[in-house]
Amino acid sequence: MQRRDVLKQLSALAALGSLGLSAGAQGGGFEAINPPQPTETKGKVEVLEFFHYGCPHCKAFDPLLELWVKKLPADVIFRQVPVTWGNPQLTGLAKLHLTLAATGDLARLHPQVFDAVQTDKLPLNTEAAAQEWAVKKGIDGKKFADAYRSFGVQVGMQRVEKLGRDYKIQGVPTLAVDGKYFTSGSIAGSHEAALKVADQLIARARSEQGRK
């Protein structure tokens, strides 16, 4: 399912999802990013995962991705970028993601957000429901609220929204490697294949940077 289909289903958050990019595949399980995008850390290969918590394909991909990330070499920087597409529900879920990062609880609770949204169908896109859920997961309520409303999270939201626009993301989950290449399950053929292609793209990006 693509972005246009997601935005037609605002009343059914658990049904929101996307298979990834399907147009313009150039073979080899990847697509060129046009135009290429700047990365934040010189001398490193940057990998971004574009996703959202209402996407069932993102949920299925996440355990595989988690294992893959643990094996990444030291010169690879991995970051998750929640997409919003101007959708208030996705915006609320993206804000929850950034809030959990700010409180230091993201690594522990990231998989559980998928379950809460898709299986339990909790409205975690709202501040009240997100805070109630977070407290049940052991986060201090005031700490969560302060982070949720913080300037840092506001800036983070502007950043992820800009990345989604600049990269012209139309489907998730999608991996962007070094600002130059896209891969995803729909482009490469499966989630497992996408990760293998990502490994190849990392090596390619390293070579293009003049490193082995």
PDB file of C-alpha atoms in Angstrom:
ATOM      1  CA  MET A   1       0.000   0.000   0.000  1.00  0.00           C
ATOM      2  CA  GLN A   2       1.293   3.439  -0.917  1.00  0.00           C
ATOM      3  CA  ARG A   3       1.024   6.842   0.722  1.00  0.00           C
ATOM      4  CA  ARG A   4      -2.184   7.782  -1.110  1.00  0.00           C
ATOM      5  CA  ASP A   5      -3.881   4.658   0.213  1.00  0.00           C
ATOM      6  CA  VAL A   6      -2.682   5.269   3.758  1.00  0.00           C
ATOM      7  CA  LEU A   7      -4.121   8.754   3.741  1.00  0.00           C
ATOM      8  CA  LYS A   8      -7.521   7.384   2.667  1.00  0.00           C
ATOM      9  CA  GLN A   9      -7.717   5.241   5.800  1.00  0.00           C
ATOM     10  CA  LEU A  10      -7.352   7.768   8.591  1.00  0.00           C
ATOM     11  CA  SER A  11     -10.205   6.214  10.548  1.00  0.00           C
ATOM     12  CA  ALA A  12      -8.461   2.851  10.803  1.00  0.00           C
ATOM     13  CA  LEU A  13      -4.994   3.446  12.201  1.00  0.00           C
ATOM     14  CA  ALA A  14      -4.153  -0.204  12.626  1.00  0.00           C
ATOM     15  CA  ALA A  15      -4.785  -0.705   8.926  1.00  0.00           C
ATOM     16  CA  LEU A  16      -2.337   1.999   7.933  1.00  0.00           C
ATOM     17  CA  GLY A  17       0.630   0.580   6.129  1.00  0.00           C
ATOM     18  CA  SER A  18       2.694   0.490   3.025  1.00  0.00           C
ATOM     19  CA  LEU A  19       4.579  -2.065   0.991  1.00  0.00           C
ATOM     20  CA  GLY A  20       7.305   0.367   0.022  1.00  0.00           C
ATOM     21  CA  LEU A  21       8.316   2.012  -3.241  1.00  0.00           C
ATOM     22  CA  SER A  22       7.361   0.162  -6.365  1.00  0.00           C
ATOM     23  CA  ALA A  23       8.034   2.548  -9.248  1.00  0.00           C
ATOM     24  CA  GLY A  24      11.333   3.147 -10.950  1.00  0.00           C
ATOM     25  CA  ALA A  25      13.237   0.128  -9.663  1.00  0.00           C
ATOM     26  CA  GLN A  26      16.489  -0.079 -11.599  1.00  0.00           C
ATOM     27  CA  GLY A  27      17.407  -3.684 -10.876  1.00  0.00           C
ATOM     28  CA  GLY A  28      19.719  -5.034  -8.232  1.00  0.00           C
ATOM     29  CA  GLY A  29      17.128  -4.520  -5.528  1.00  0.00           C
ATOM     30  CA  PHE A  30      17.656  -0.787  -5.113  1.00  0.00           C
ATOM     31  CA  GLU A  31      16.780   2.618  -6.544  1.00  0.00           C
ATOM     32  CA  ALA A  32      18.839   5.760  -6.840  1.00  0.00           C
ATOM     33  CA  ILE A  33      17.704   8.685  -4.700  1.00  0.00           C
ATOM     34  CA  ASN A  34      17.105  11.644  -6.984  1.00  0.00           C
ATOM     35  CA  PRO A  35      18.393  14.088  -6.068  1.00  0.00           C
ATOM     36  CA  PRO A  36      20.905  12.628  -3.600  1.00  0.00           C
ATOM     37  CA  GLN A  37      20.474  13.911  -0.054  1.00  0.00           C
ATOM     38  CA  PRO A  38      23.148  15.233   2.324  1.00  0.00           C
ATOM     39  CA  THR A  39      24.100  13.101   5.319  1.00  0.00           C
ATOM     40  CA  GLU A  40      24.945  14.329   8.801  1.00  0.00           C
ATOM     41  CA  THR A  41      28.197  12.538   9.703  1.00  0.00           C
ATOM     42  CA  LYS A  42      31.265  12.823   7.493  1.00  0.00           C
ATOM     43  CA  GLY A  43      33.391   9.697   7.180  1.00  0.00           C
ATOM     44  CA  LYS A  44      30.438   7.480   8.068  1.00  0.00           C
ATOM     45  CA  VAL A  45      27.844   5.651   6.011  1.00  0.00           C
ATOM     46  CA  GLU A  46      24.365   6.747   7.047  1.00  0.00           C
ATOM     47  CA  VAL A  47      21.401   4.364   6.927  1.00  0.00           C
ATOM     48  CA  LEU A  48      17.899   5.697   7.569  1.00  0.00           C
ATOM     49  CA  GLU A  49      14.809   3.575   8.092  1.00  0.00           C
ATOM     50  CA  PHE A  50      11.579   5.348   7.178  1.00  0.00           C
ATOM     51  CA  PHE A  51       8.638   3.710   8.962  1.00  0.00           C
ATOM     52  CA  HIS A  52       5.502   4.299  10.973  1.00  0.00           C
ATOM     53  CA  TYR A  53       3.891   2.394  13.832  1.00  0.00           C
ATOM     54  CA  GLY A  54       0.618   1.765  12.015  1.00  0.00           C
ATOM     55  CA  CYS A  55       2.340  -0.119   9.195  1.00  0.00           C
ATOM     56  CA  PRO A  56       2.081  -3.928   9.498  1.00  0.00           C
ATOM     57  CA  HIS A  57       5.024  -4.394   7.137  1.00  0.00           C
ATOM     58  CA  CYS A  58       7.172  -2.179   9.371  1.00  0.00           C
ATOM     59  CA  LYS A  59       6.165  -4.331  12.337  1.00  0.00           C
ATOM     60  CA  ALA A  60       7.125  -7.524  10.488  1.00  0.00           C
ATOM     61  CA  PHE A  61      10.412  -5.987   9.361  1.00  0.00           C
ATOM     62  CA  ASP A  62      11.408  -4.671  12.775  1.00  0.00           C
ATOM     63  CA  PRO A  63      12.747  -7.902  14.401  1.00  0.00           C
ATOM     64  CA  LEU A  64      14.904  -8.621  11.339  1.00  0.00           C
ATOM     65  CA  LEU A  65      16.125  -5.048  11.263  1.00  0.00           C
ATOM     66  CA  GLU A  66      16.979  -5.069  14.970  1.00  0.00           C
ATOM     67  CA  LEU A  67      19.263  -8.084  14.537  1.00  0.00           C
ATOM     68  CA  TRP A  68      20.842  -6.538  11.440  1.00  0.00           C
ATOM     69  CA  VAL A  69      21.552  -3.222  13.165  1.00  0.00           C
ATOM     70  CA  LYS A  70      23.386  -4.990  15.986  1.00  0.00           C
ATOM     71  CA  LYS A  71      25.889  -6.347  13.459  1.00  0.00           C
ATOM     72  CA  LEU A  72      26.590  -3.078  11.652  1.00  0.00           C
ATOM     73  CA  PRO A  73      30.246  -1.998  11.560  1.00  0.00           C
ATOM     74  CA  ALA A  74      31.399   1.032  13.506  1.00  0.00           C
ATOM     75  CA  ASP A  75      31.499   3.277  10.449  1.00  0.00           C
ATOM     76  CA  VAL A  76      27.752   2.906   9.814  1.00  0.00           C
ATOM     77  CA  ILE A  77      25.291   5.264  11.474  1.00  0.00           C
ATOM     78  CA  PHE A  78      21.694   3.979  11.685  1.00  0.00           C
ATOM     79  CA  ARG A  79      18.693   6.155  12.472  1.00  0.00           C
ATOM     80  CA  GLN A  80      14.953   5.598  12.388  1.00  0.00           C
ATOM     81  CA  VAL A  81      12.773   8.265  10.808  1.00  0.00           C
ATOM     82  CA  PRO A  82       9.021   8.082  11.493  1.00  0.00           C
ATOM     83  CA  VAL A  83       7.014   9.404   8.549  1.00  0.00           C
ATOM     84  CA  THR A  84       3.991  11.658   8.979  1.00  0.00           C
ATOM     85  CA  TRP A  85       2.792  12.583   5.463  1.00  0.00           C
ATOM     86  CA  GLY A  86       0.820  15.408   7.057  1.00  0.00           C
ATOM     87  CA  ASN A  87      -1.435  12.857   8.768  1.00  0.00           C
ATOM     88  CA  PRO A  88      -2.359  13.883  12.344  1.00  0.00           C
ATOM     89  CA  GLN A  89      -2.400  10.275  13.534  1.00  0.00           C
ATOM     90  CA  LEU A  90       1.034   9.520  12.114  1.00  0.00           C
ATOM     91  CA  THR A  91       2.284  12.832  13.462  1.00  0.00           C
ATOM     92  CA  GLY A  92       1.189  11.800  16.965  1.00  0.00           C
ATOM     93  CA  LEU A  93       2.929   8.442  16.638  1.00  0.00           C
ATOM     94  CA  ALA A  94       6.090  10.098  15.360  1.00  0.00           C
ATOM     95  CA  LYS A  95       6.018  12.399  18.378  1.00  0.00           C
ATOM     96  CA  LEU A  96       5.711   9.383  20.665  1.00  0.00           C
ATOM     97  CA  HIS A  97       8.767   7.854  18.992  1.00  0.00           C
ATOM     98  CA  LEU A  98      10.832  11.000  19.556  1.00  0.00           C
ATOM     99  CA  THR A  99       9.572  11.321  23.125  1.00  0.00           C
ATOM    100  CA  LEU A 100      10.647   7.769  23.972  1.00  0.00           C
ATOM    101  CA  ALA A 101      14.053   8.544  22.477  1.00  0.00           C
ATOM    102  CA  ALA A 102      14.263  11.644  24.672  1.00  0.00           C
ATOM    103  CA  THR A 103      13.397   9.713  27.845  1.00  0.00           C
ATOM    104  CA  GLY A 104      15.867   6.937  27.002  1.00  0.00           C
ATOM    105  CA  ASP A 105      13.143   4.288  26.695  1.00  0.00           C
ATOM    106  CA  LEU A 106      12.979   3.848  22.925  1.00  0.00           C
ATOM    107  CA  ALA A 107      15.147   0.740  22.629  1.00  0.00           C
ATOM    108  CA  ARG A 108      13.072  -1.016  25.285  1.00  0.00           C
ATOM    109  CA  LEU A 109       9.634   0.045  24.096  1.00  0.00           C
ATOM    110  CA  HIS A 110       9.916   0.462  20.315  1.00  0.00           C
ATOM    111  CA  PRO A 111       8.635  -3.062  19.503  1.00  0.00           C
ATOM    112  CA  GLN A 112       5.888  -2.696  22.093  1.00  0.00           C
ATOM    113  CA  VAL A 113       4.546   0.434  20.395  1.00  0.00           C
ATOM    114  CA  PHE A 114       3.863  -1.636  17.274  1.00  0.00           C
ATOM    115  CA  ASP A 115       1.901  -4.114  19.393  1.00  0.00           C
ATOM    116  CA  ALA A 116       0.004  -1.413  21.246  1.00  0.00           C
ATOM    117  CA  VAL A 117      -1.047   0.327  18.043  1.00  0.00           C
ATOM    118  CA  GLN A 118      -1.730  -2.636  15.782  1.00  0.00           C
ATOM    119  CA  THR A 119      -2.806  -5.420  18.156  1.00  0.00           C
ATOM    120  CA  ASP A 120      -4.272  -3.545  21.111  1.00  0.00           C
ATOM    121  CA  LYS A 121      -5.448  -0.660  18.890  1.00  0.00           C
ATOM    122  CA  LEU A 122      -4.559   1.959  21.479  1.00  0.00           C
ATOM    123  CA  PRO A 123      -4.773   5.603  20.321  1.00  0.00           C
ATOM    124  CA  LEU A 124      -1.143   6.360  21.114  1.00  0.00           C
ATOM    125  CA  ASN A 125      -1.235   9.245  18.651  1.00  0.00           C
ATOM    126  CA  THR A 126      -2.787  11.367  21.420  1.00  0.00           C
ATOM    127  CA  GLU A 127      -0.763  12.777  24.291  1.00  0.00           C
ATOM    128  CA  ALA A 128      -3.134  11.534  27.000  1.00  0.00           C
ATOM    129  CA  ALA A 129      -3.223   7.943  25.733  1.00  0.00           C
ATOM    130  CA  ALA A 130       0.512   7.916  25.044  1.00  0.00           C
ATOM    131  CA  GLN A 131       1.299   9.151  28.546  1.00  0.00           C
ATOM    132  CA  GLU A 132      -1.076   6.673  30.180  1.00  0.00           C
ATOM    133  CA  TRP A 133       0.541   3.820  28.239  1.00  0.00           C
ATOM    134  CA  ALA A 134       4.052   5.054  29.014  1.00  0.00           C
ATOM    135  CA  VAL A 135       3.309   5.201  32.751  1.00  0.00           C
ATOM    136  CA  LYS A 136       2.097   1.605  32.620  1.00  0.00           C
ATOM    137  CA  LYS A 137       5.431   0.747  31.008  1.00  0.00           C
ATOM    138  CA  GLY A 138       7.368   2.247  33.886  1.00  0.00           C
ATOM    139  CA  ILE A 139       8.069   5.792  32.698  1.00  0.00           C
ATOM    140  CA  ASP A 140       7.495   8.626  35.145  1.00  0.00           C
ATOM    141  CA  GLY A 141       4.464  10.583  34.003  1.00  0.00           C
ATOM    142  CA  LYS A 142       6.001  14.031  34.503  1.00  0.00           C
ATOM    143  CA  LYS A 143       9.203  12.976  32.767  1.00  0.00           C
ATOM    144  CA  PHE A 144       7.200  11.766  29.792  1.00  0.00           C
ATOM    145  CA  ALA A 145       5.022  14.886  29.621  1.00  0.00           C
ATOM    146  CA  ASP A 146       8.032  17.201  29.873  1.00  0.00           C
ATOM    147  CA  ALA A 147       9.785  15.354  27.059  1.00  0.00           C
ATOM    148  CA  TYR A 148       6.629  15.203  24.913  1.00  0.00           C
ATOM    149  CA  ARG A 149       6.228  18.984  25.110  1.00  0.00           C
ATOM    150  CA  SER A 150       9.921  19.805  24.964  1.00  0.00           C
ATOM    151  CA  PHE A 151      11.638  22.047  22.458  1.00  0.00           C
ATOM    152  CA  GLY A 152      13.921  19.166  21.529  1.00  0.00           C
ATOM    153  CA  VAL A 153      11.001  16.986  20.458  1.00  0.00           C
ATOM    154  CA  GLN A 154       9.479  19.897  18.538  1.00  0.00           C
ATOM    155  CA  VAL A 155      12.741  20.354  16.640  1.00  0.00           C
ATOM    156  CA  GLY A 156      12.944  16.603  16.104  1.00  0.00           C
ATOM    157  CA  MET A 157       9.471  16.605  14.570  1.00  0.00           C
ATOM    158  CA  GLN A 158      10.475  19.331  12.147  1.00  0.00           C
ATOM    159  CA  ARG A 159      13.539  17.295  11.231  1.00  0.00           C
ATOM    160  CA  VAL A 160      11.716  14.023  10.512  1.00  0.00           C
ATOM    161  CA  GLU A 161       9.011  15.801   8.534  1.00  0.00           C
ATOM    162  CA  LYS A 162      11.659  17.533   6.433  1.00  0.00           C
ATOM    163  CA  LEU A 163      13.488  14.246   5.817  1.00  0.00           C
ATOM    164  CA  GLY A 164      10.278  12.617   4.641  1.00  0.00           C
ATOM    165  CA  ARG A 165       9.701  15.468   2.196  1.00  0.00           C
ATOM    166  CA  ASP A 166      13.298  15.729   1.004  1.00  0.00           C
ATOM    167  CA  TYR A 167      13.584  11.984   0.401  1.00  0.00           C
ATOM    168  CA  LYS A 168      10.105  11.963  -1.226  1.00  0.00           C
ATOM    169  CA  ILE A 169       9.102   8.903   0.754  1.00  0.00           C
ATOM    170  CA  GLN A 170       6.035   7.214  -0.720  1.00  0.00           C
ATOM    171  CA  GLY A 171       6.104   3.864   1.059  1.00  0.00           C
ATOM    172  CA  VAL A 172       7.404   2.204   4.192  1.00  0.00           C
ATOM    173  CA  PRO A 173       9.436   0.467   5.429  1.00  0.00           C
ATOM    174  CA  THR A 174      12.176   1.938   3.251  1.00  0.00           C
ATOM    175  CA  LEU A 175      15.920   2.042   3.878  1.00  0.00           C
ATOM    176  CA  ALA A 176      17.963   4.956   2.550  1.00  0.00           C
ATOM    177  CA  VAL A 177      21.714   4.352   2.326  1.00  0.00           C
ATOM    178  CA  ASP A 178      24.130   7.296   2.440  1.00  0.00           C
ATOM    179  CA  GLY A 179      21.592   9.658   0.914  1.00  0.00           C
ATOM    180  CA  LYS A 180      22.036   7.944  -2.462  1.00  0.00           C
ATOM    181  CA  TYR A 181      20.135   4.665  -2.555  1.00  0.00           C
ATOM    182  CA  PHE A 182      16.757   3.231  -1.548  1.00  0.00           C
ATOM    183  CA  THR A 183      15.951  -0.397  -0.839  1.00  0.00           C
ATOM    184  CA  SER A 184      12.897  -2.067   0.637  1.00  0.00           C
ATOM    185  CA  GLY A 185      11.102  -5.379   0.674  1.00  0.00           C
ATOM    186  CA  SER A 186       9.033  -4.442  -2.370  1.00  0.00           C
ATOM    187  CA  ILE A 187      12.072  -3.298  -4.338  1.00  0.00           C
ATOM    188  CA  ALA A 188      14.367  -6.175  -3.369  1.00  0.00           C
ATOM    189  CA  GLY A 189      11.705  -8.896  -3.191  1.00  0.00           C
ATOM    190  CA  SER A 190      11.561  -9.530   0.563  1.00  0.00           C
ATOM    191  CA  HIS A 191      12.607  -7.986   3.864  1.00  0.00           C
ATOM    192  CA  GLU A 192      15.537 -10.389   4.085  1.00  0.00           C
ATOM    193  CA  ALA A 193      16.649  -9.505   0.565  1.00  0.00           C
ATOM    194  CA  ALA A 194      16.406  -5.803   1.341  1.00  0.00           C
ATOM    195  CA  LEU A 195      18.870  -6.184   4.201  1.00  0.00           C
ATOM    196  CA  LYS A 196      21.287  -8.091   1.973  1.00  0.00           C
ATOM    197  CA  VAL A 197      21.026  -5.328  -0.609  1.00  0.00           C
ATOM    198  CA  ALA A 198      21.591  -2.755   2.141  1.00  0.00           C
ATOM    199  CA  ASP A 199      24.846  -4.512   3.038  1.00  0.00           C
ATOM    200  CA  GLN A 200      25.941  -4.246  -0.587  1.00  0.00           C
ATOM    201  CA  LEU A 201      24.953  -0.584  -0.735  1.00  0.00           C
ATOM    202  CA  ILE A 202      26.906   0.143   2.441  1.00  0.00           C
ATOM    203  CA  ALA A 203      29.996  -1.379   0.840  1.00  0.00           C
ATOM    204  CA  ARG A 204      29.338   0.635  -2.300  1.00  0.00           C
ATOM    205  CA  ALA A 205      28.914   3.864  -0.348  1.00  0.00           C
ATOM    206  CA  ARG A 206      32.111   3.168   1.588  1.00  0.00           C
ATOM    207  CA  SER A 207      33.964   2.701  -1.705  1.00  0.00           C
ATOM    208  CA  GLU A 208      32.488   5.917  -3.111  1.00  0.00           C
ATOM    209  CA  GLN A 209      33.800   7.717  -0.061  1.00  0.00           C
ATOM    210  CA  GLY A 210      37.252   6.452  -0.924  1.00  0.00           C
ATOM    211  CA  ARG A 211      37.351   3.910   1.882  1.00  0.00           C
ATOM    212  CA  LYS A 212      37.520   0.113   1.802  1.00  0.00           C
TER     213      LYS A 212
END
